[in-house]
Amino acid sequence: MSQRIGVLNVQGAVSEHATHLRRVGAEVHLVRRPEDLTGLAGIVLPGGESTTIGKLLKKYGLFEPLRDRIAEGMPVFGTCAGMILLAERILGGDDPHLAVMDVTVDRNSFGRQRESFEANVAMADMEGDSFPAVFIRAPHIVDAKPSVRVLAEIDGKIVAARQGQMLATAFHPELTDDLRLHRYFSEMVGTSSYVSAMS
Ligand code: GLN
Protein backbone atom coordinates (compact mmCIF):
# COMPACT_ATOMS: atom_id res chain seq x y z
CA MET A 1 0.00 0.00 0.00
CA SER A 2 1.42 3.38 -0.89
CA GLN A 3 1.96 5.91 1.84
CA ARG A 4 -0.18 8.98 2.06
CA ILE A 5 2.15 11.95 2.49
CA GLY A 6 0.93 15.53 2.79
CA VAL A 7 2.52 18.66 1.37
CA LEU A 8 1.66 21.88 3.15
CA ASN A 9 -0.02 23.96 0.47
CA VAL A 10 -0.09 27.51 1.76
CA GLN A 11 2.92 29.06 0.00
CA GLY A 12 6.16 28.11 -1.72
CA ALA A 13 7.53 25.18 -3.72
CA VAL A 14 4.54 22.87 -3.31
CA SER A 15 4.15 21.17 -6.69
CA GLU A 16 7.84 20.29 -6.97
CA HIS A 17 7.69 18.42 -3.65
CA ALA A 18 4.48 16.69 -4.73
CA THR A 19 6.12 15.52 -7.96
CA HIS A 20 9.20 14.17 -6.17
CA LEU A 21 7.09 12.36 -3.60
CA ARG A 22 4.97 10.74 -6.31
CA ARG A 23 8.13 9.65 -8.09
CA VAL A 24 9.26 7.79 -4.96
CA GLY A 25 5.87 6.07 -4.78
CA ALA A 26 3.88 8.17 -2.31
CA GLU A 27 0.24 9.13 -2.62
CA VAL A 28 0.31 12.91 -2.19
CA HIS A 29 -2.33 15.03 -0.48
CA LEU A 30 -2.10 18.81 -0.42
CA VAL A 31 -2.81 20.26 3.00
CA ARG A 32 -4.49 23.60 3.60
CA ARG A 33 -7.22 22.87 6.15
CA PRO A 34 -7.05 20.90 9.41
CA GLU A 35 -9.19 18.09 7.95
CA ASP A 36 -6.59 17.59 5.22
CA LEU A 37 -4.31 16.12 7.90
CA THR A 38 -6.58 13.12 8.40
CA GLY A 39 -5.02 9.85 7.32
CA LEU A 40 -1.58 11.27 6.61
CA ALA A 41 1.47 9.19 7.45
CA GLY A 42 3.85 12.15 7.09
CA ILE A 43 4.06 15.72 5.83
CA VAL A 44 6.46 17.99 3.94
CA LEU A 45 6.77 21.68 4.82
CA PRO A 46 8.11 23.44 1.68
CA GLY A 47 10.30 26.51 1.44
CA GLY A 48 8.90 29.98 0.90
CA GLU A 49 8.81 32.73 3.48
CA SER A 50 8.61 31.42 7.03
CA THR A 51 6.90 34.49 8.52
CA THR A 52 4.17 34.35 5.87
CA ILE A 53 3.73 30.59 6.16
CA GLY A 54 3.55 30.89 9.96
CA LYS A 55 0.77 33.49 9.65
CA LEU A 56 -1.14 31.43 7.08
CA LEU A 57 -0.92 28.34 9.31
CA LYS A 58 -2.75 30.32 11.98
CA LYS A 59 -5.23 31.80 9.52
CA TYR A 60 -6.21 28.35 8.20
CA GLY A 61 -6.45 26.86 11.71
CA LEU A 62 -3.61 24.49 10.93
CA PHE A 63 -1.04 25.70 13.39
CA GLU A 64 -2.07 23.73 16.47
CA PRO A 65 -3.27 20.53 14.76
CA LEU A 66 -0.02 20.38 12.79
CA ARG A 67 2.18 21.09 15.81
CA ASP A 68 0.29 18.50 17.90
CA ARG A 69 0.66 15.81 15.25
CA ILE A 70 4.39 16.42 14.85
CA ALA A 71 4.74 16.30 18.63
CA GLU A 72 2.82 12.98 18.60
CA GLY A 73 5.38 11.57 16.14
CA MET A 74 4.07 12.31 12.64
CA PRO A 75 7.15 12.25 10.36
CA VAL A 76 7.89 15.71 8.96
CA PHE A 77 10.34 17.03 6.39
CA GLY A 78 10.96 20.80 6.46
CA THR A 79 12.94 22.42 3.65
CA CYS A 80 14.35 25.94 3.94
CA ALA A 81 11.48 28.02 5.37
CA GLY A 82 10.04 24.65 6.48
CA MET A 83 13.17 24.12 8.57
CA ILE A 84 12.67 27.54 10.16
CA LEU A 85 9.07 26.59 11.00
CA LEU A 86 10.28 23.49 12.85
CA ALA A 87 13.02 25.20 14.89
CA GLU A 88 12.56 25.81 18.59
CA ARG A 89 14.72 28.92 18.43
CA ILE A 90 15.34 31.62 15.79
CA LEU A 91 18.38 33.84 16.04
CA GLY A 92 17.73 37.58 16.24
CA GLY A 93 14.55 37.63 18.27
CA ASP A 94 11.90 36.29 15.86
CA ASP A 95 9.30 34.24 17.68
CA PRO A 96 9.59 30.54 16.86
CA HIS A 97 6.75 28.92 14.91
CA LEU A 98 5.99 25.23 15.47
CA ALA A 99 8.99 24.97 17.83
CA VAL A 100 9.27 21.19 17.73
CA MET A 101 12.89 20.56 16.72
CA ASP A 102 15.65 21.21 19.22
CA VAL A 103 17.73 23.53 17.05
CA THR A 104 18.50 27.23 16.71
CA VAL A 105 18.35 28.62 13.17
CA ASP A 106 19.75 31.71 11.55
CA ARG A 107 17.26 32.78 8.87
CA ASN A 108 19.54 34.35 6.30
CA SER A 109 22.93 32.78 6.55
CA PHE A 110 24.75 33.11 3.33
CA GLY A 111 24.68 36.84 2.67
CA ARG A 112 23.20 38.87 -0.16
CA GLN A 113 25.92 38.08 -2.67
CA ARG A 114 25.06 34.42 -2.22
CA GLU A 115 21.27 34.77 -2.18
CA SER A 116 21.01 31.72 -4.31
CA PHE A 117 23.62 29.12 -5.19
CA GLU A 118 24.12 25.46 -5.76
CA ALA A 119 26.66 23.31 -3.95
CA ASN A 120 27.43 19.62 -3.76
CA VAL A 121 26.97 18.58 -0.17
CA ALA A 122 28.23 15.37 1.42
CA MET A 123 25.30 13.79 3.24
CA ALA A 124 25.49 11.28 6.07
CA ASP A 125 23.14 8.28 5.71
CA MET A 126 23.16 8.64 1.92
CA GLU A 127 24.79 6.36 -0.61
CA GLY A 128 26.44 7.59 -3.77
CA ASP A 129 27.71 11.02 -4.77
CA SER A 130 27.33 14.20 -2.78
CA PHE A 131 23.91 15.83 -2.99
CA PRO A 132 23.28 18.71 -5.43
CA ALA A 133 21.84 21.28 -3.06
CA VAL A 134 20.08 24.47 -4.17
CA PHE A 135 20.17 27.27 -1.60
CA ILE A 136 17.78 30.24 -1.90
CA ARG A 137 18.07 32.87 0.84
CA ALA A 138 18.84 29.86 2.92
CA PRO A 139 18.92 29.55 6.68
CA HIS A 140 21.27 27.26 8.58
CA ILE A 141 21.27 25.57 11.96
CA VAL A 142 23.61 27.36 14.34
CA ASP A 143 23.08 25.06 17.28
CA ALA A 144 21.74 21.52 17.45
CA LYS A 145 21.16 19.69 20.73
CA PRO A 146 22.64 16.18 21.19
CA SER A 147 19.36 14.50 20.22
CA VAL A 148 19.72 16.03 16.75
CA ARG A 149 21.86 14.19 14.20
CA VAL A 150 23.76 16.46 11.82
CA LEU A 151 23.49 15.10 8.27
CA ALA A 152 25.34 17.78 6.30
CA GLU A 153 27.41 20.92 6.73
CA ILE A 154 28.71 23.54 4.32
CA ASP A 155 31.37 26.09 5.30
CA GLY A 156 31.00 24.71 8.85
CA LYS A 157 27.27 25.52 8.85
CA ILE A 158 24.71 22.78 9.50
CA VAL A 159 22.41 22.51 6.48
CA ALA A 160 20.69 19.16 7.05
CA ALA A 161 19.70 17.41 10.26
CA ARG A 162 17.39 14.82 11.71
CA GLN A 163 15.82 14.47 15.13
CA GLY A 164 13.73 11.31 15.47
CA GLN A 165 10.93 11.59 12.90
CA MET A 166 11.86 15.17 11.95
CA LEU A 167 14.07 15.87 8.94
CA ALA A 168 15.20 19.36 7.95
CA THR A 169 17.29 20.80 5.14
CA ALA A 170 18.34 24.41 4.57
CA PHE A 171 18.32 23.74 0.83
CA HIS A 172 15.69 22.73 -1.72
CA PRO A 173 15.97 19.04 -2.70
CA GLU A 174 12.75 19.37 -4.72
CA LEU A 175 14.47 21.69 -7.23
CA THR A 176 16.88 19.11 -8.67
CA ASP A 177 16.26 15.70 -10.18
CA ASP A 178 17.90 13.91 -7.28
CA LEU A 179 15.21 11.94 -5.45
CA ARG A 180 17.37 10.56 -2.65
CA LEU A 181 16.16 12.89 0.11
CA HIS A 182 12.51 12.32 -0.76
CA ARG A 183 13.20 8.57 -0.80
CA TYR A 184 14.98 8.92 2.56
CA PHE A 185 11.92 10.70 3.97
CA SER A 186 9.55 8.14 2.52
CA GLU A 187 11.63 5.43 4.24
CA MET A 188 11.33 7.37 7.51
CA VAL A 189 7.57 7.39 6.99
CA GLY A 190 7.63 3.69 6.10
CA THR A 191 9.36 2.72 9.33
CA SER A 192 7.05 4.85 11.45
CA SER A 193 3.70 3.47 12.58
CA TYR A 194 2.11 6.93 12.70
CA VAL A 195 -1.14 7.64 10.88
CA SER A 196 -2.87 10.91 11.59
CA ALA A 197 -6.32 10.44 13.13
CA MET A 198 -9.34 12.65 12.45
CA SER A 199 -8.83 16.29 13.33
N1 GLN B 1 14.93 32.93 4.40
C1 GLN B 1 13.57 32.55 4.15
C2 GLN B 1 12.71 32.69 5.40
O1 GLN B 1 13.10 33.28 6.33
C3 GLN B 1 13.48 31.12 3.63
C4 GLN B 1 13.85 31.06 2.16
C5 GLN B 1 13.39 29.83 1.45
O2 GLN B 1 12.54 29.06 1.93
N2 GLN B 1 13.85 29.66 0.25
O3 GLN B 1 11.61 32.23 5.45
Coordinates of C-alpha atoms and ligand atoms in Angstrom, one line a residue:
M1 CA 0.0 0.0 0.0
S2 CA 1.4 3.4 -0.9
Q3 CA 2.0 5.9 1.8
R4 CA -0.2 9.0 2.1
I5 CA 2.1 12.0 2.5
G6 CA 0.9 15.5 2.8
V7 CA 2.5 18.7 1.4
L8 CA 1.7 21.9 3.1
N9 CA 0.0 24.0 0.5
V10 CA -0.1 27.5 1.8
Q11 CA 2.9 29.1 0.0
G12 CA 6.2 28.1 -1.7
A13 CA 7.5 25.2 -3.7
V14 CA 4.5 22.9 -3.3
S15 CA 4.1 21.2 -6.7
E16 CA 7.8 20.3 -7.0
H17 CA 7.7 18.4 -3.7
A18 CA 4.5 16.7 -4.7
T19 CA 6.1 15.5 -8.0
H20 CA 9.2 14.2 -6.2
L21 CA 7.1 12.4 -3.6
R22 CA 5.0 10.7 -6.3
R23 CA 8.1 9.7 -8.1
V24 CA 9.3 7.8 -5.0
G25 CA 5.9 6.1 -4.8
A26 CA 3.9 8.2 -2.3
E27 CA 0.2 9.1 -2.6
V28 CA 0.3 12.9 -2.2
H29 CA -2.3 15.0 -0.5
L30 CA -2.1 18.8 -0.4
V31 CA -2.8 20.3 3.0
R32 CA -4.5 23.6 3.6
R33 CA -7.2 22.9 6.2
P34 CA -7.0 20.9 9.4
E35 CA -9.2 18.1 8.0
D36 CA -6.6 17.6 5.2
L37 CA -4.3 16.1 7.9
T38 CA -6.6 13.1 8.4
G39 CA -5.0 9.8 7.3
L40 CA -1.6 11.3 6.6
A41 CA 1.5 9.2 7.5
G42 CA 3.8 12.2 7.1
I43 CA 4.1 15.7 5.8
V44 CA 6.5 18.0 3.9
L45 CA 6.8 21.7 4.8
P46 CA 8.1 23.4 1.7
G47 CA 10.3 26.5 1.4
G48 CA 8.9 30.0 0.9
E49 CA 8.8 32.7 3.5
S50 CA 8.6 31.4 7.0
T51 CA 6.9 34.5 8.5
T52 CA 4.2 34.4 5.9
I53 CA 3.7 30.6 6.2
G54 CA 3.5 30.9 10.0
K55 CA 0.8 33.5 9.7
L56 CA -1.1 31.4 7.1
L57 CA -0.9 28.3 9.3
K58 CA -2.8 30.3 12.0
K59 CA -5.2 31.8 9.5
Y60 CA -6.2 28.4 8.2
G61 CA -6.5 26.9 11.7
L62 CA -3.6 24.5 10.9
F63 CA -1.0 25.7 13.4
E64 CA -2.1 23.7 16.5
P65 CA -3.3 20.5 14.8
L66 CA 0.0 20.4 12.8
R67 CA 2.2 21.1 15.8
D68 CA 0.3 18.5 17.9
R69 CA 0.7 15.8 15.2
I70 CA 4.4 16.4 14.9
A71 CA 4.7 16.3 18.6
E72 CA 2.8 13.0 18.6
G73 CA 5.4 11.6 16.1
M74 CA 4.1 12.3 12.6
P75 CA 7.1 12.3 10.4
V76 CA 7.9 15.7 9.0
F77 CA 10.3 17.0 6.4
G78 CA 11.0 20.8 6.5
T79 CA 12.9 22.4 3.7
C80 CA 14.3 25.9 3.9
A81 CA 11.5 28.0 5.4
G82 CA 10.0 24.7 6.5
M83 CA 13.2 24.1 8.6
I84 CA 12.7 27.5 10.2
L85 CA 9.1 26.6 11.0
L86 CA 10.3 23.5 12.9
A87 CA 13.0 25.2 14.9
E88 CA 12.6 25.8 18.6
R89 CA 14.7 28.9 18.4
I90 CA 15.3 31.6 15.8
L91 CA 18.4 33.8 16.0
G92 CA 17.7 37.6 16.2
G93 CA 14.5 37.6 18.3
D94 CA 11.9 36.3 15.9
D95 CA 9.3 34.2 17.7
P96 CA 9.6 30.5 16.9
H97 CA 6.8 28.9 14.9
L98 CA 6.0 25.2 15.5
A99 CA 9.0 25.0 17.8
V100 CA 9.3 21.2 17.7
M101 CA 12.9 20.6 16.7
D102 CA 15.6 21.2 19.2
V103 CA 17.7 23.5 17.0
T104 CA 18.5 27.2 16.7
V105 CA 18.4 28.6 13.2
D106 CA 19.8 31.7 11.6
R107 CA 17.3 32.8 8.9
N108 CA 19.5 34.3 6.3
S109 CA 22.9 32.8 6.6
F110 CA 24.7 33.1 3.3
G111 CA 24.7 36.8 2.7
R112 CA 23.2 38.9 -0.2
Q113 CA 25.9 38.1 -2.7
R114 CA 25.1 34.4 -2.2
E115 CA 21.3 34.8 -2.2
S116 CA 21.0 31.7 -4.3
F117 CA 23.6 29.1 -5.2
E118 CA 24.1 25.5 -5.8
A119 CA 26.7 23.3 -4.0
N120 CA 27.4 19.6 -3.8
V121 CA 27.0 18.6 -0.2
A122 CA 28.2 15.4 1.4
M123 CA 25.3 13.8 3.2
A124 CA 25.5 11.3 6.1
D125 CA 23.1 8.3 5.7
M126 CA 23.2 8.6 1.9
E127 CA 24.8 6.4 -0.6
G128 CA 26.4 7.6 -3.8
D129 CA 27.7 11.0 -4.8
S130 CA 27.3 14.2 -2.8
F131 CA 23.9 15.8 -3.0
P132 CA 23.3 18.7 -5.4
A133 CA 21.8 21.3 -3.1
V134 CA 20.1 24.5 -4.2
F135 CA 20.2 27.3 -1.6
I136 CA 17.8 30.2 -1.9
R137 CA 18.1 32.9 0.8
A138 CA 18.8 29.9 2.9
P139 CA 18.9 29.5 6.7
H140 CA 21.3 27.3 8.6
I141 CA 21.3 25.6 12.0
V142 CA 23.6 27.4 14.3
D143 CA 23.1 25.1 17.3
A144 CA 21.7 21.5 17.5
K145 CA 21.2 19.7 20.7
P146 CA 22.6 16.2 21.2
S147 CA 19.4 14.5 20.2
V148 CA 19.7 16.0 16.7
R149 CA 21.9 14.2 14.2
V150 CA 23.8 16.5 11.8
L151 CA 23.5 15.1 8.3
A152 CA 25.3 17.8 6.3
E153 CA 27.4 20.9 6.7
I154 CA 28.7 23.5 4.3
D155 CA 31.4 26.1 5.3
G156 CA 31.0 24.7 8.8
K157 CA 27.3 25.5 8.8
I158 CA 24.7 22.8 9.5
V159 CA 22.4 22.5 6.5
A160 CA 20.7 19.2 7.1
A161 CA 19.7 17.4 10.3
R162 CA 17.4 14.8 11.7
Q163 CA 15.8 14.5 15.1
G164 CA 13.7 11.3 15.5
Q165 CA 10.9 11.6 12.9
M166 CA 11.9 15.2 11.9
L167 CA 14.1 15.9 8.9
A168 CA 15.2 19.4 7.9
T169 CA 17.3 20.8 5.1
A170 CA 18.3 24.4 4.6
F171 CA 18.3 23.7 0.8
H172 CA 15.7 22.7 -1.7
P173 CA 16.0 19.0 -2.7
E174 CA 12.7 19.4 -4.7
L175 CA 14.5 21.7 -7.2
T176 CA 16.9 19.1 -8.7
D177 CA 16.3 15.7 -10.2
D178 CA 17.9 13.9 -7.3
L179 CA 15.2 11.9 -5.5
R180 CA 17.4 10.6 -2.7
L181 CA 16.2 12.9 0.1
H182 CA 12.5 12.3 -0.8
R183 CA 13.2 8.6 -0.8
Y184 CA 15.0 8.9 2.6
F185 CA 11.9 10.7 4.0
S186 CA 9.5 8.1 2.5
E187 CA 11.6 5.4 4.2
M188 CA 11.3 7.4 7.5
V189 CA 7.6 7.4 7.0
G190 CA 7.6 3.7 6.1
T191 CA 9.4 2.7 9.3
S192 CA 7.0 4.9 11.5
S193 CA 3.7 3.5 12.6
Y194 CA 2.1 6.9 12.7
V195 CA -1.1 7.6 10.9
S196 CA -2.9 10.9 11.6
A197 CA -6.3 10.4 13.1
M198 CA -9.3 12.7 12.4
S199 CA -8.8 16.3 13.3
Ligands
GLN1 N1 14.9 32.9 4.4 C1 13.6 32.5 4.1 C2 12.7 32.7 5.4 O1 13.1 33.3 6.3 C3 13.5 31.1 3.6 C4 13.9 31.1 2.2 C5 13.4 29.8 1.4 O2 12.5 29.1 1.9 N2 13.8 29.7 0.2 O3 11.6 32.2 5.5

